[in-house]
PDB file of C-alpha atoms in Angstrom:
ATOM      1  CA  UNK A   1     -19.743  72.503  64.795  1.00 45.00           C
ATOM      2  CA  UNK A   2     -16.797  70.017  64.508  1.00 43.00           C
ATOM      3  CA  UNK A   3     -14.526  69.516  61.392  1.00 45.00           C
ATOM      4  CA  UNK A   4     -11.882  67.491  61.087  1.00 45.00           C
ATOM      5  CA  UNK A   5      -9.946  65.792  57.870  1.00 43.00           C
ATOM      6  CA  UNK A   6      -7.418  63.725  56.780  1.00 43.00           C
ATOM      7  CA  UNK A   7      -5.295  65.167  54.402  1.00 42.00           C
ATOM      8  CA  UNK A   8      -4.543  62.768  52.042  1.00 42.00           C
ATOM      9  CA  UNK A   9      -8.447  62.525  51.302  1.00 41.00           C
ATOM     10  CA  UNK A  10      -8.828  65.487  50.281  1.00 46.00           C
ATOM     11  CA  UNK A  11      -7.374  68.605  47.975  1.00 50.00           C
ATOM     12  CA  UNK A  12      -5.326  71.640  48.578  1.00 52.00           C
ATOM     13  CA  UNK A  13      -8.242  73.768  49.409  1.00 52.00           C
ATOM     14  CA  UNK A  14      -9.817  71.283  52.320  1.00 54.00           C
ATOM     15  CA  UNK A  15      -6.342  72.010  53.553  1.00 55.00           C
ATOM     16  CA  UNK A  16      -5.884  75.349  53.628  1.00 56.00           C
ATOM     17  CA  UNK A  17      -9.740  75.442  55.437  1.00 54.00           C
ATOM     18  CA  UNK A  18      -8.898  72.941  57.634  1.00 53.00           C
ATOM     19  CA  UNK A  19      -5.517  75.782  58.629  1.00 54.00           C
ATOM     20  CA  UNK A  20      -7.852  78.627  58.707  1.00 53.00           C
ATOM     21  CA  UNK A  21     -10.676  76.793  61.682  1.00 48.00           C
ATOM     22  CA  UNK A  22      -7.333  75.591  63.334  1.00 51.00           C
ATOM     23  CA  UNK A  23      -6.672  79.140  63.944  1.00 49.00           C
ATOM     24  CA  UNK A  24      -9.466  81.032  64.105  1.00 47.00           C
ATOM     25  CA  UNK A  25      -9.238  79.433  67.837  1.00 49.00           C
ATOM     26  CA  UNK A  26     -12.310  76.846  67.592  1.00 47.00           C
ATOM     27  CA  UNK A  27     -11.840  73.355  67.510  1.00 44.00           C
ATOM     28  CA  UNK A  28     -14.110  70.083  66.415  1.00 42.00           C
ATOM     29  CA  UNK A  29     -14.237  66.633  65.637  1.00 43.00           C
ATOM     30  CA  UNK A  30     -16.078  65.224  62.895  1.00 41.00           C
ATOM     31  CA  UNK A  31     -15.933  63.117  59.254  1.00 41.00           C
ATOM     32  CA  UNK A  32     -16.111  64.358  55.716  1.00 41.00           C
ATOM     33  CA  UNK A  33     -15.496  61.030  53.657  1.00 40.00           C
ATOM     34  CA  UNK A  34     -13.421  60.414  51.134  1.00 43.00           C
ATOM     35  CA  UNK A  35     -13.937  61.768  47.835  1.00 43.00           C
ATOM     36  CA  UNK A  36     -16.917  64.268  48.712  1.00 41.00           C
ATOM     37  CA  UNK A  37     -16.336  67.513  48.241  1.00 41.00           C
ATOM     38  CA  UNK A  38     -19.076  69.806  47.647  1.00 38.00           C
ATOM     39  CA  UNK A  39     -20.170  73.839  48.090  1.00 37.00           C
ATOM     40  CA  UNK A  40     -21.637  73.213  50.683  1.00 36.00           C
ATOM     41  CA  UNK A  41     -18.263  72.628  53.105  1.00 39.00           C
ATOM     42  CA  UNK A  42     -16.961  76.289  51.468  1.00 38.00           C
ATOM     43  CA  UNK A  43     -20.248  77.817  52.882  1.00 39.00           C
ATOM     44  CA  UNK A  44     -19.043  76.379  56.094  1.00 41.00           C
ATOM     45  CA  UNK A  45     -15.418  77.157  55.602  1.00 40.00           C
ATOM     46  CA  UNK A  46     -16.823  80.273  54.833  1.00 40.00           C
ATOM     47  CA  UNK A  47     -19.241  81.071  57.702  1.00 41.00           C
ATOM     48  CA  UNK A  48     -17.074  79.960  60.867  1.00 42.00           C
ATOM     49  CA  UNK A  49     -13.940  81.220  59.522  1.00 42.00           C
ATOM     50  CA  UNK A  50     -15.450  83.967  58.372  1.00 45.00           C
ATOM     51  CA  UNK A  51     -13.654  85.344  55.461  1.00 47.00           C
ATOM     52  CA  UNK A  52     -12.817  83.285  52.124  1.00 47.00           C
ATOM     53  CA  UNK A  53      -9.715  82.699  50.873  1.00 46.00           C
ATOM     54  CA  UNK A  54      -8.101  84.393  47.990  1.00 48.00           C
ATOM     55  CA  UNK A  55      -8.106  81.433  46.334  1.00 50.00           C
ATOM     56  CA  UNK A  56     -11.810  80.241  46.684  1.00 49.00           C
ATOM     57  CA  UNK A  57     -12.610  83.684  45.876  1.00 49.00           C
ATOM     58  CA  UNK A  58     -10.764  84.437  42.604  1.00 51.00           C
ATOM     59  CA  UNK A  59     -12.206  80.897  41.789  1.00 56.00           C
ATOM     60  CA  UNK A  60     -15.519  82.058  42.185  1.00 57.00           C
ATOM     61  CA  UNK A  61     -14.296  84.950  40.239  1.00 64.00           C
ATOM     62  CA  UNK A  62     -12.779  83.341  37.192  1.00 68.00           C
ATOM     63  CA  UNK A  63     -15.927  81.153  37.108  1.00 71.00           C
ATOM     64  CA  UNK A  64     -18.361  83.804  36.928  1.00 73.00           C
ATOM     65  CA  UNK A  65     -16.854  85.710  34.410  1.00 85.00           C
ATOM     66  CA  UNK A  66     -15.736  81.884  32.742  1.00 86.00           C
ATOM     67  CA  UNK A  67     -19.777  81.603  31.981  1.00 87.00           C
ATOM     68  CA  UNK A  68     -20.541  85.524  31.459  1.00 90.00           C
ATOM     69  CA  UNK A  69     -18.206  84.822  28.574  1.00 89.00           C
ATOM     70  CA  UNK A  70     -19.774  82.271  27.019  1.00 91.00           C
ATOM     71  CA  UNK A  71     -23.375  83.969  27.866  1.00 90.00           C
ATOM     72  CA  UNK A  72     -21.554  86.595  25.695  1.00 91.00           C
ATOM     73  CA  UNK A  73     -20.635  84.120  22.663  1.00 92.00           C
ATOM     74  CA  UNK A  74     -23.969  82.247  22.773  1.00 93.00           C
ATOM     75  CA  UNK A  75     -25.921  86.336  22.066  1.00 95.00           C
ATOM     76  CA  UNK A  76     -23.217  87.388  19.548  1.00 94.00           C
ATOM     77  CA  UNK A  77     -23.636  83.594  17.597  1.00 96.00           C
ATOM     78  CA  UNK A  78     -27.710  84.447  17.680  1.00 96.00           C
ATOM     79  CA  UNK A  79     -27.598  87.486  16.489  1.00 96.00           C
ATOM     80  CA  UNK A  80     -25.196  86.923  13.835  1.00 96.00           C
ATOM     81  CA  UNK A  81     -27.127  84.015  13.040  1.00 96.00           C
ATOM     82  CA  UNK A  82     -30.607  86.242  13.137  1.00 96.00           C
ATOM     83  CA  UNK A  83     -28.520  89.095  10.317  1.00 96.00           C
ATOM     84  CA  UNK A  84     -27.230  86.530   8.088  1.00 95.00           C
ATOM     85  CA  UNK A  85     -30.854  85.371   8.181  1.00 96.00           C
ATOM     86  CA  UNK A  86     -32.826  88.919   7.803  1.00 95.00           C
ATOM     87  CA  UNK A  87     -30.343  91.221   8.259  1.00 94.00           C
ATOM     88  CA  UNK A  88     -33.171  93.425   9.735  1.00 95.00           C
ATOM     89  CA  UNK A  89     -32.461  92.038  12.310  1.00 96.00           C
ATOM     90  CA  UNK A  90     -29.399  95.090  12.905  1.00 96.00           C
ATOM     91  CA  UNK A  91     -31.651  96.865  14.367  1.00 95.00           C
ATOM     92  CA  UNK A  92     -33.506  95.005  16.853  1.00 95.00           C
ATOM     93  CA  UNK A  93     -29.811  94.298  18.686  1.00 96.00           C
ATOM     94  CA  UNK A  94     -27.701  95.875  21.428  1.00 95.00           C
ATOM     95  CA  UNK A  95     -25.906  98.784  20.655  1.00 94.00           C
ATOM     96  CA  UNK A  96     -22.122  96.385  21.674  1.00 94.00           C
ATOM     97  CA  UNK A  97     -23.945  93.502  19.507  1.00 96.00           C
ATOM     98  CA  UNK A  98     -24.455  96.689  16.574  1.00 96.00           C
ATOM     99  CA  UNK A  99     -20.292  97.474  17.298  1.00 96.00           C
ATOM    100  CA  UNK A 100     -19.119  94.356  16.274  1.00 96.00           C
ATOM    101  CA  UNK A 101     -17.004  93.569  13.385  1.00 97.00           C
ATOM    102  CA  UNK A 102     -18.506  90.725  12.104  1.00 97.00           C
ATOM    103  CA  UNK A 103     -22.629  91.089  12.624  1.00 97.00           C
ATOM    104  CA  UNK A 104     -22.032  94.196  10.997  1.00 97.00           C
ATOM    105  CA  UNK A 105     -20.193  92.044   7.824  1.00 97.00           C
ATOM    106  CA  UNK A 106     -22.716  89.821   7.538  1.00 97.00           C
ATOM    107  CA  UNK A 107     -25.002  92.674   8.266  1.00 97.00           C
ATOM    108  CA  UNK A 108     -23.589  94.066   4.814  1.00 97.00           C
ATOM    109  CA  UNK A 109     -23.163  91.473   2.689  1.00 96.00           C
ATOM    110  CA  UNK A 110     -26.982  90.692   2.856  1.00 95.00           C
ATOM    111  CA  UNK A 111     -28.254  94.508   2.726  1.00 97.00           C
ATOM    112  CA  UNK A 112     -25.146  97.571   1.623  1.00 97.00           C
ATOM    113  CA  UNK A 113     -27.537 100.046   2.514  1.00 95.00           C
ATOM    114  CA  UNK A 114     -27.172  99.922   5.842  1.00 96.00           C
ATOM    115  CA  UNK A 115     -23.766 100.967   5.873  1.00 96.00           C
ATOM    116  CA  UNK A 116     -25.163 103.966   6.066  1.00 96.00           C
ATOM    117  CA  UNK A 117     -26.015 102.926   9.178  1.00 95.00           C
ATOM    118  CA  UNK A 118     -23.154 101.786  10.999  1.00 96.00           C
ATOM    119  CA  UNK A 119     -20.141 103.255  13.169  1.00 95.00           C
ATOM    120  CA  UNK A 120     -18.726 105.706  11.601  1.00 94.00           C
ATOM    121  CA  UNK A 121     -15.573 103.529  12.245  1.00 94.00           C
ATOM    122  CA  UNK A 122     -17.021 100.104  10.592  1.00 96.00           C
ATOM    123  CA  UNK A 123     -17.300 102.793   7.609  1.00 95.00           C
ATOM    124  CA  UNK A 124     -14.014 103.215   7.514  1.00 94.00           C
ATOM    125  CA  UNK A 125     -12.714  99.063   7.341  1.00 97.00           C
ATOM    126  CA  UNK A 126     -11.949  98.910   4.318  1.00 97.00           C
ATOM    127  CA  UNK A 127     -13.180  95.236   4.070  1.00 97.00           C
ATOM    128  CA  UNK A 128     -16.685  95.510   5.772  1.00 97.00           C
ATOM    129  CA  UNK A 129     -16.858  98.891   3.007  1.00 97.00           C
ATOM    130  CA  UNK A 130     -15.275  96.095   0.502  1.00 98.00           C
ATOM    131  CA  UNK A 131     -18.118  93.883   1.374  1.00 97.00           C
ATOM    132  CA  UNK A 132     -21.390  95.997   0.643  1.00 97.00           C
ATOM    133  CA  UNK A 133     -19.642  97.815  -2.552  1.00 97.00           C
ATOM    134  CA  UNK A 134     -19.908  94.086  -3.468  1.00 96.00           C
ATOM    135  CA  UNK A 135     -23.139  93.150  -3.636  1.00 97.00           C
ATOM    136  CA  UNK A 136     -23.851  97.671  -4.163  1.00 97.00           C
ATOM    137  CA  UNK A 137     -21.530  99.545  -5.945  1.00 97.00           C
ATOM    138  CA  UNK A 138     -24.084 102.473  -4.812  1.00 97.00           C
ATOM    139  CA  UNK A 139     -22.589 102.066  -0.749  1.00 97.00           C
ATOM    140  CA  UNK A 140     -19.573 103.607  -1.799  1.00 97.00           C
ATOM    141  CA  UNK A 141     -21.333 106.803  -0.883  1.00 96.00           C
ATOM    142  CA  UNK A 142     -21.469 105.844   2.223  1.00 96.00           C
ATOM    143  CA  UNK A 143     -18.598 105.720   3.109  1.00 94.00           C
ATOM    144  CA  UNK A 144     -15.728 108.237   4.755  1.00 93.00           C
ATOM    145  CA  UNK A 145     -13.780 109.882   2.676  1.00 93.00           C
ATOM    146  CA  UNK A 146     -10.699 107.750   2.339  1.00 94.00           C
ATOM    147  CA  UNK A 147     -12.126 104.584   0.877  1.00 96.00           C
ATOM    148  CA  UNK A 148     -13.538 106.974  -2.269  1.00 97.00           C
ATOM    149  CA  UNK A 149     -10.858 107.891  -2.863  1.00 96.00           C
ATOM    150  CA  UNK A 150      -9.799 103.707  -2.424  1.00 96.00           C
ATOM    151  CA  UNK A 151      -8.312 103.492  -6.411  1.00 95.00           C
ATOM    152  CA  UNK A 152      -9.047  99.557  -6.266  1.00 95.00           C
ATOM    153  CA  UNK A 153     -12.312  99.933  -3.800  1.00 96.00           C
ATOM    154  CA  UNK A 154     -14.361 102.304  -6.481  1.00 95.00           C
ATOM    155  CA  UNK A 155     -13.000 100.315  -9.116  1.00 94.00           C
ATOM    156  CA  UNK A 156     -15.150  97.141  -7.467  1.00 95.00           C
ATOM    157  CA  UNK A 157     -18.045  99.340  -7.505  1.00 95.00           C
ATOM    158  CA  UNK A 158     -18.026 100.099 -10.306  1.00 94.00           C
ATOM    159  CA  UNK A 159     -18.092  97.261 -11.811  1.00 93.00           C
ATOM    160  CA  UNK A 160     -20.812  96.587  -9.568  1.00 95.00           C
ATOM    161  CA  UNK A 161     -22.667  99.412 -10.623  1.00 95.00           C
ATOM    162  CA  UNK A 162     -21.091 102.110 -12.761  1.00 93.00           C
ATOM    163  CA  UNK A 163     -23.272 104.982 -10.970  1.00 94.00           C
ATOM    164  CA  UNK A 164     -21.401 104.255  -7.943  1.00 95.00           C
ATOM    165  CA  UNK A 165     -18.449 107.013 -10.001  1.00 94.00           C
ATOM    166  CA  UNK A 166     -20.174 109.506  -8.628  1.00 95.00           C
ATOM    167  CA  UNK A 167     -19.033 108.140  -4.675  1.00 96.00           C
ATOM    168  CA  UNK A 168     -15.957 107.838  -5.622  1.00 95.00           C
ATOM    169  CA  UNK A 169     -13.531 110.982  -4.824  1.00 95.00           C
ATOM    170  CA  UNK A 170     -13.485 114.375  -6.784  1.00 94.00           C
ATOM    171  CA  UNK A 171      -9.566 113.553  -8.380  1.00 94.00           C
ATOM    172  CA  UNK A 172     -10.922 109.675  -9.211  1.00 94.00           C
ATOM    173  CA  UNK A 173     -14.202 110.659 -11.381  1.00 92.00           C
ATOM    174  CA  UNK A 174     -11.932 112.977 -13.175  1.00 91.00           C
ATOM    175  CA  UNK A 175      -9.667 110.196 -13.263  1.00 88.00           C
ATOM    176  CA  UNK A 176      -9.695 108.839 -17.284  1.00 83.00           C
ATOM    177  CA  UNK A 177      -8.340 105.348 -16.769  1.00 79.00           C
ATOM    178  CA  UNK A 178     -11.834 105.351 -15.047  1.00 75.00           C
ATOM    179  CA  UNK A 179     -13.509 106.284 -17.960  1.00 67.00           C
ATOM    180  CA  UNK A 180     -13.975 102.622 -18.453  1.00 62.00           C
ATOM    181  CA  UNK A 181     -17.611 102.740 -18.387  1.00 53.00           C
TER     182      UNK A 181
END
């Protein structure tokens, strides 16, 4: 295998690969056309030198993690659209997506009873509960006690469905200002 290059025709990673090649004790001559850089060139450099440079390795890792992030984002967007179209799609989602706040918000907006089955952390999320009680005040029964004592949230639930008062904290159930219905 013979490799040589003209420095101005190649970028810094080519120069580093050639330095590693020279340091390995091998020598040779060849021609790599200007502007023609490919994965094959890096693979040959790696095989000849017996190691990848840290730059090449981290670039590959960066590309992989970027690709994985794009795939996760695409999967999440697809799941979000599915739940917005049909909240029953929530049950078919992988566990990690069933813990996604935005997906849960979309699901309970369409089916407030799903609040019963969402992770505990989201049952205590005021925005998630607010979204559910806006559609059905009785969804208040599926939230945690501290939100059942939230005056504004309970009032919104009661205005949507008067029977929701039974799911409010005992203190709010006996509060005369809540007895407007």
